[in-house]
mmCIF file with all atom_site columns, C-alpha atoms and ligand atoms in Angstrom:
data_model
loop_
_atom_site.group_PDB
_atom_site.id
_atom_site.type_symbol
_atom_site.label_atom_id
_atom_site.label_alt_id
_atom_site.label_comp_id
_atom_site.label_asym_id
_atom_site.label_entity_id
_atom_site.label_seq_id
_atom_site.pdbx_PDB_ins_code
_atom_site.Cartn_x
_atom_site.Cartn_y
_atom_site.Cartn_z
_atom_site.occupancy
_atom_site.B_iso_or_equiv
_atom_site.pdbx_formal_charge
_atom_site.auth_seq_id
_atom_site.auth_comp_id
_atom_site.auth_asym_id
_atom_site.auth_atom_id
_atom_site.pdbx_PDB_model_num
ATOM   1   C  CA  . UNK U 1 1   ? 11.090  -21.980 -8.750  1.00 0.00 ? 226 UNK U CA  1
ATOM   2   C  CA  . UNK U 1 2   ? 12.541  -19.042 -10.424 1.00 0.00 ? 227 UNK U CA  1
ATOM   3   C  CA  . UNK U 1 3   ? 13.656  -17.085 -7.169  1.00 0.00 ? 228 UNK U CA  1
ATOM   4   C  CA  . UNK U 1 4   ? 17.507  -17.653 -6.257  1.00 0.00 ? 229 UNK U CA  1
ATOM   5   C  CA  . UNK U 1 5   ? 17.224  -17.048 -2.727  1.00 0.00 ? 230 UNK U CA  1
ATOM   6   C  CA  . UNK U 1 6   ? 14.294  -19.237 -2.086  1.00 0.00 ? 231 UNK U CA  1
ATOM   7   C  CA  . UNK U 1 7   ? 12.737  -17.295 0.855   1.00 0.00 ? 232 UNK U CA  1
ATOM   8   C  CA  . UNK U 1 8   ? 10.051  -14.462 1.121   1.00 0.00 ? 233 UNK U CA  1
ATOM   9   C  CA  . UNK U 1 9   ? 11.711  -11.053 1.692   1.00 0.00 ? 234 UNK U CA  1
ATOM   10  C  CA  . UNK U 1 10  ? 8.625   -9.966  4.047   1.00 0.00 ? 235 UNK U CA  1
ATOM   11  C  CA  . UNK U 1 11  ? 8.263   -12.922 5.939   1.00 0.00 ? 236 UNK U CA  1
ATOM   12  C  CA  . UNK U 1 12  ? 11.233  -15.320 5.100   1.00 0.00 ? 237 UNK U CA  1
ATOM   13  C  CA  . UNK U 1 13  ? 9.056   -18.486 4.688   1.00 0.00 ? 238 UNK U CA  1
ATOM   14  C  CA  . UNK U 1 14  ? 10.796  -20.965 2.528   1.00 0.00 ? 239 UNK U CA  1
ATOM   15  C  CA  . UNK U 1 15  ? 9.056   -24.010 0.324   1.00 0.00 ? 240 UNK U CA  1
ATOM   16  C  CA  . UNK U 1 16  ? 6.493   -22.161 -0.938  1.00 0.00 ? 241 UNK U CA  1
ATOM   17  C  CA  . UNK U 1 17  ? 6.044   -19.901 -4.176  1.00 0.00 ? 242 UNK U CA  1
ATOM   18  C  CA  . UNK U 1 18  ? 7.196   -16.655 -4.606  1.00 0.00 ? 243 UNK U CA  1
ATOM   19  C  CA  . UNK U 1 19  ? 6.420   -14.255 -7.204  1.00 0.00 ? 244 UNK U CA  1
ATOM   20  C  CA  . UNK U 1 20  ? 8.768   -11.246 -8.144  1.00 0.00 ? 245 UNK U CA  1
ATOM   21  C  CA  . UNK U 1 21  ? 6.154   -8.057  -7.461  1.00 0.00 ? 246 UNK U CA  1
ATOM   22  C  CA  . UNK U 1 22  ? 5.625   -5.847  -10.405 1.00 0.00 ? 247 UNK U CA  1
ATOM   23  C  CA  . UNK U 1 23  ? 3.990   -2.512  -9.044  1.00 0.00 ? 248 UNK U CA  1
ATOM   24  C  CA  . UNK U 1 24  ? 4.050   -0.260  -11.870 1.00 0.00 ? 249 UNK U CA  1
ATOM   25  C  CA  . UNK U 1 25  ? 1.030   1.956   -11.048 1.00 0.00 ? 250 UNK U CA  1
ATOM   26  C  CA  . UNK U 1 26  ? 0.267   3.422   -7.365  1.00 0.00 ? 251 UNK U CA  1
ATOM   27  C  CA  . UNK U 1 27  ? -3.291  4.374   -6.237  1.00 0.00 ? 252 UNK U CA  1
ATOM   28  C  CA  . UNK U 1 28  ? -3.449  6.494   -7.671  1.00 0.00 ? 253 UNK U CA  1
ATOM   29  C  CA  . UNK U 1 29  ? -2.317  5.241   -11.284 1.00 0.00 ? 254 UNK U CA  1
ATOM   30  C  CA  . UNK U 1 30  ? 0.835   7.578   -11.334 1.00 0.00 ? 255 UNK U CA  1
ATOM   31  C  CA  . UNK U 1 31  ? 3.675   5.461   -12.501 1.00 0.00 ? 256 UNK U CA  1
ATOM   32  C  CA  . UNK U 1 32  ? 5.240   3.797   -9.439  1.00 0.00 ? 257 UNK U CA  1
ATOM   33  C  CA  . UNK U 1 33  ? 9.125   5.044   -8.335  1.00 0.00 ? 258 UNK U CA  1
ATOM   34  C  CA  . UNK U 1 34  ? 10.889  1.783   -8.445  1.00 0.00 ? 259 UNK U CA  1
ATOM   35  C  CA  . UNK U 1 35  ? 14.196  0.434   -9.717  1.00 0.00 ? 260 UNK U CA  1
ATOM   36  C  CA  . UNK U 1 36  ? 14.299  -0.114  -13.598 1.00 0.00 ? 261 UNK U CA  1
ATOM   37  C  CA  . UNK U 1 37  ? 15.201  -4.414  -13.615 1.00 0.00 ? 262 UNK U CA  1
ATOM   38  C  CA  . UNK U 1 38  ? 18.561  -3.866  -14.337 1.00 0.00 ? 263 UNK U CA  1
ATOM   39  C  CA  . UNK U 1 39  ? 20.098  -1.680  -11.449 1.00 0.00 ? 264 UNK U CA  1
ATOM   40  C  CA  . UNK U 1 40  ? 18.149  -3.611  -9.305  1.00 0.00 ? 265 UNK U CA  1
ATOM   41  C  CA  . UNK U 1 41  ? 20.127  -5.134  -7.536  1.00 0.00 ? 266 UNK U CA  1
ATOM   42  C  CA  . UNK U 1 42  ? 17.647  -6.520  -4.530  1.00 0.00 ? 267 UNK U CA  1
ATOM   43  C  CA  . UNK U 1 43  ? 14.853  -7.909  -6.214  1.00 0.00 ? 268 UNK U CA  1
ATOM   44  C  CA  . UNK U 1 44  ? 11.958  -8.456  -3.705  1.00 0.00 ? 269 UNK U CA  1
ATOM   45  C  CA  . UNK U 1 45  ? 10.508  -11.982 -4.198  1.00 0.00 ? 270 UNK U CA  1
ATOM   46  C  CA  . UNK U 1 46  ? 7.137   -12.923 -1.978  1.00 0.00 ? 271 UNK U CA  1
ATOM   47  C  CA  . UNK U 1 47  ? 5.461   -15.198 -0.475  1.00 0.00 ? 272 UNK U CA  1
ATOM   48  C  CA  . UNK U 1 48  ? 1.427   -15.480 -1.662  1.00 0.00 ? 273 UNK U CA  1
ATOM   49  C  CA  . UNK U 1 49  ? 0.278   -13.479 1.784   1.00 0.00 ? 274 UNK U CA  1
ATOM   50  C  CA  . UNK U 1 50  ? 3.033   -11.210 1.778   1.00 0.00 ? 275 UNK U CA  1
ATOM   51  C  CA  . UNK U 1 51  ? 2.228   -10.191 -2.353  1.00 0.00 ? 276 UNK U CA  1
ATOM   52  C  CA  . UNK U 1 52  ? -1.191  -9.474  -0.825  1.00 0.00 ? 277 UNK U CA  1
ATOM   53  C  CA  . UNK U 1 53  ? 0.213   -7.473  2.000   1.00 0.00 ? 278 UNK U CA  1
ATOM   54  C  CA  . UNK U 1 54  ? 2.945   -5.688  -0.012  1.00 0.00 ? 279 UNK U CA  1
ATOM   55  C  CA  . UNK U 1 55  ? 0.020   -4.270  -2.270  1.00 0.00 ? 280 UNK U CA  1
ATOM   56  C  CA  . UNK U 1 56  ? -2.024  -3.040  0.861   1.00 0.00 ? 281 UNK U CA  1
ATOM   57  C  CA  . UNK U 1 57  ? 1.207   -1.711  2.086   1.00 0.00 ? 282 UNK U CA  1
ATOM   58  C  CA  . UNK U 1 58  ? 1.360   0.791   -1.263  1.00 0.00 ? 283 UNK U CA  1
ATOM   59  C  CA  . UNK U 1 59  ? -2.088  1.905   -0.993  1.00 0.00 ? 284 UNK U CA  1
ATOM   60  C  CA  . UNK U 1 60  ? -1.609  2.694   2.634   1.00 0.00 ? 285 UNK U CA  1
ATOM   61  C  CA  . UNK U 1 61  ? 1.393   4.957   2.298   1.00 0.00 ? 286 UNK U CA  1
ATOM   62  C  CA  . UNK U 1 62  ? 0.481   6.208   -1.593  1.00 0.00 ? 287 UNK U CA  1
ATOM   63  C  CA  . UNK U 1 63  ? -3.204  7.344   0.661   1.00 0.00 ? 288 UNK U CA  1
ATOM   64  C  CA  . UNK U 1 64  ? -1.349  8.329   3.855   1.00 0.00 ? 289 UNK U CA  1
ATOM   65  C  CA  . UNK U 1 65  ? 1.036   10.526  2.191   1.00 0.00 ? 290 UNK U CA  1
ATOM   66  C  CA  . UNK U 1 66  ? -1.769  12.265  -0.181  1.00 0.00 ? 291 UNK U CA  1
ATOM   67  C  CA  . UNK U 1 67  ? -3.910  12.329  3.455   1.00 0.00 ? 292 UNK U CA  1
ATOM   68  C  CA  . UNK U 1 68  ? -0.873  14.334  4.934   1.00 0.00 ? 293 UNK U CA  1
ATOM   69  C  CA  . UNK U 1 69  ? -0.833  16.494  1.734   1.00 0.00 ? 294 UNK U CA  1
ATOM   70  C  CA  . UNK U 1 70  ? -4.404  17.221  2.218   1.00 0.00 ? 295 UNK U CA  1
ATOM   71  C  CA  . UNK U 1 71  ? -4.605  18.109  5.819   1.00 0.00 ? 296 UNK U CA  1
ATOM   72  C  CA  . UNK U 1 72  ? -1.238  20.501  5.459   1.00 0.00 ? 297 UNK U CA  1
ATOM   73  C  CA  . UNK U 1 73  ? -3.484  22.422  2.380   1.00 0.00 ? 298 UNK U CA  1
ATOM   74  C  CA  . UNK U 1 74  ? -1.427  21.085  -0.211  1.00 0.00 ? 299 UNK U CA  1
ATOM   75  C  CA  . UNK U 1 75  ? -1.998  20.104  -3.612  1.00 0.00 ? 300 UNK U CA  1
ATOM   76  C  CA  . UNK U 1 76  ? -3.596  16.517  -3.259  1.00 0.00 ? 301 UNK U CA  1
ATOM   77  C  CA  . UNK U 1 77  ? -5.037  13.817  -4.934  1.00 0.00 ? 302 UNK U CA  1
ATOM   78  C  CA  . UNK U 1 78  ? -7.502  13.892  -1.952  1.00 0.00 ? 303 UNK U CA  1
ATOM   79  C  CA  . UNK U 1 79  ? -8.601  16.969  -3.006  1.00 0.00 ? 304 UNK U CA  1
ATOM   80  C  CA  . UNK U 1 80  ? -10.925 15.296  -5.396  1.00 0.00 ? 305 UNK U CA  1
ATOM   81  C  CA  . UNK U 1 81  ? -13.956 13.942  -3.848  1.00 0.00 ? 306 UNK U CA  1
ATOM   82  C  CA  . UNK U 1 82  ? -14.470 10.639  -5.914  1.00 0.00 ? 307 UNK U CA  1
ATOM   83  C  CA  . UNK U 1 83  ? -10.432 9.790   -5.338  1.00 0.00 ? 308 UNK U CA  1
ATOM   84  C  CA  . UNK U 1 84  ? -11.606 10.338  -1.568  1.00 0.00 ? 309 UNK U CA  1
ATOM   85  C  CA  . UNK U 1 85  ? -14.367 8.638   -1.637  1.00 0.00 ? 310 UNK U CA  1
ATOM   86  C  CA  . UNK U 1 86  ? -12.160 5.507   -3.347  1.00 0.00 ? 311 UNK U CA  1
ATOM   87  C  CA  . UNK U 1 87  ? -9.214  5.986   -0.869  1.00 0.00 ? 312 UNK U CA  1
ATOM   88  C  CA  . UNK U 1 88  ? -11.537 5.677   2.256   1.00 0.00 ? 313 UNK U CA  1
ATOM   89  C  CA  . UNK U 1 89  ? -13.239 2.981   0.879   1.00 0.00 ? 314 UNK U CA  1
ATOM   90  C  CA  . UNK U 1 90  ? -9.796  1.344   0.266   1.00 0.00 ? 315 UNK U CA  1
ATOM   91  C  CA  . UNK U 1 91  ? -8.450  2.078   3.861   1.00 0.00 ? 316 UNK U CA  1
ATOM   92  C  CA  . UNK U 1 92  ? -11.511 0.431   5.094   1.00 0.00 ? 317 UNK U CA  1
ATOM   93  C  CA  . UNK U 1 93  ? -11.008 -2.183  2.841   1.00 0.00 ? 318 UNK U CA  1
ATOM   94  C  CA  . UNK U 1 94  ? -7.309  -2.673  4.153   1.00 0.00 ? 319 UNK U CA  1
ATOM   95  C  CA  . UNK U 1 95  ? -8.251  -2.491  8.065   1.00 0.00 ? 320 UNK U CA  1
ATOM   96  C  CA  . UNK U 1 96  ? -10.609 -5.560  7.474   1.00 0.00 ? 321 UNK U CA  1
ATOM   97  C  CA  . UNK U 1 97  ? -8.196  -7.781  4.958   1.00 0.00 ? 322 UNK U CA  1
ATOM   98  C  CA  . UNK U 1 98  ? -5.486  -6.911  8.228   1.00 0.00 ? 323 UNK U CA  1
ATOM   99  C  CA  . UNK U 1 99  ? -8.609  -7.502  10.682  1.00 0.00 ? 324 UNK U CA  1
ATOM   100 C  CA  . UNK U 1 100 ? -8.846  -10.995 8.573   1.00 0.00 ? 325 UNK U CA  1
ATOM   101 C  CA  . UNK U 1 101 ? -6.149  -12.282 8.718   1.00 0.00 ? 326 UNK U CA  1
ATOM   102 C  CA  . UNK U 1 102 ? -4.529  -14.538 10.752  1.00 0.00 ? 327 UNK U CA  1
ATOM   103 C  CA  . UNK U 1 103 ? -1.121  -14.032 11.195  1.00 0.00 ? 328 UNK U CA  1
ATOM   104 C  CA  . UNK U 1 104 ? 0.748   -10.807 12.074  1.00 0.00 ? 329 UNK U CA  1
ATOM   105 C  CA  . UNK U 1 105 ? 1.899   -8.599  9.085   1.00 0.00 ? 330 UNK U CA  1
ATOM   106 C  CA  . UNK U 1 106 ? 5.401   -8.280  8.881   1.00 0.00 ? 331 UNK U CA  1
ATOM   107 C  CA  . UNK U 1 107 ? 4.861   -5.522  6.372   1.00 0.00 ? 332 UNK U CA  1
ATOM   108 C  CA  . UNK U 1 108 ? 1.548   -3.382  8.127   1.00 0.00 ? 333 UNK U CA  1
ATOM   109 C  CA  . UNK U 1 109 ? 0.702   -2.636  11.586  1.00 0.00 ? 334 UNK U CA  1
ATOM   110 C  CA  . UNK U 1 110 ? -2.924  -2.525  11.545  1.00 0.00 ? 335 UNK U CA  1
ATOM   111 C  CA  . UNK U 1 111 ? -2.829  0.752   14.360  1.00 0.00 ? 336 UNK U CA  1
ATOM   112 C  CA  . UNK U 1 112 ? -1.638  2.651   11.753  1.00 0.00 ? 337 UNK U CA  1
ATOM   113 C  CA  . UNK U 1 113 ? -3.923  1.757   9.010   1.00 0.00 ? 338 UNK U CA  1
ATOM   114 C  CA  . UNK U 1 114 ? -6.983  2.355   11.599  1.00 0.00 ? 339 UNK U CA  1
ATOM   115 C  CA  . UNK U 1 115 ? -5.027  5.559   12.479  1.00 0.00 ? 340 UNK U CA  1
ATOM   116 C  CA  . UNK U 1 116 ? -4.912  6.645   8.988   1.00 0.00 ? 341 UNK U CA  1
ATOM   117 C  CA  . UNK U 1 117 ? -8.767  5.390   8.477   1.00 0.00 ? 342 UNK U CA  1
ATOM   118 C  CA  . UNK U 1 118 ? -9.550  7.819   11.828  1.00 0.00 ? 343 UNK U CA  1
ATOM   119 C  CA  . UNK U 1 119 ? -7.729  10.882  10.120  1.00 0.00 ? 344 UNK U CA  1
ATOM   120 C  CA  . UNK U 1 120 ? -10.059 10.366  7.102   1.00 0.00 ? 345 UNK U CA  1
ATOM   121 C  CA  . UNK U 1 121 ? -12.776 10.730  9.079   1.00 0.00 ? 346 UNK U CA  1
ATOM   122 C  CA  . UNK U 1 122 ? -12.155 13.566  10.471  1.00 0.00 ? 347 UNK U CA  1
ATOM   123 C  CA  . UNK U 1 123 ? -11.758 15.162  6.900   1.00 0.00 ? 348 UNK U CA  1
ATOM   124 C  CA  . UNK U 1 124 ? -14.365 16.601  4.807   1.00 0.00 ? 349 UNK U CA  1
ATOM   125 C  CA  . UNK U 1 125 ? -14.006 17.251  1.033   1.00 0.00 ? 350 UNK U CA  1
ATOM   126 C  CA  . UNK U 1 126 ? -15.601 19.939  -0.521  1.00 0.00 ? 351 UNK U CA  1
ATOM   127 C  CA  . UNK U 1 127 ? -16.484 19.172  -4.476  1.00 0.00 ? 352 UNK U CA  1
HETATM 128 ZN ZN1 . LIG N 2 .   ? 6.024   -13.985 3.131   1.00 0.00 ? 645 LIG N ZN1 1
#
């Protein structure tokens, strides 16, 4: 095992493998704001469910924060109906996977993702 510490950073769970997470793209396939590897000096290692959960964790906020955009009339990636369309379909996506599985998420509360999927809703994109 490559990690030092030996333990998920999520979840803590030990004696299993952990990968280092590499998200260099959000949703939205803007380049993802993240230490370059050589000031970093926390690397996040994870567990297999956490990796999962750490990835459903970026959509969520990259789509909650362009949601929040969007409702206050700012520029948005929202704005555009297909990246809508994609981000509902995503959020929906995300409240199942959560729905699924079957321990708690250290990293997502699934209220808030069916919050955020409720404030879509309630949206309507004009294109
Ligand atoms: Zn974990």
């Amino acid at each position: 095992m490559e990690s030092a510490a030996g333990s998920c950073n999520a979840c803590g769970a030990t004696g299993t493998a952990l990968m280092k997470l590499s998200l260099g793209k959000d949703f939205f396939g803007r380049t993802y704001d993240r230490l370059s590897p050589s000031t970093d000096q926390s690397p996040k290692w994870y567990c297999a469910g956490c990796s999962m959960q750490k990835n459903l964790q970026r959509d969520f906020r990259d789509i909650s924060a362009e949601t929040d955009k969007l409702v206050a009339g700012q520029t948005s990636e929202l704005s555009k109906s297909d990246e809508f369309q994609r981000a509902s379909l995503r959020v929906r996506e995300i409240v199942a996977l959560l729905d699924a599985a079957q321990t708690h998420s250290p990293l997502l509360a699934s209220g808030e993702v069916a919050r955020l999927l409720e404030r879509l809703h309630t949206i309507t994109v004009s294109a």
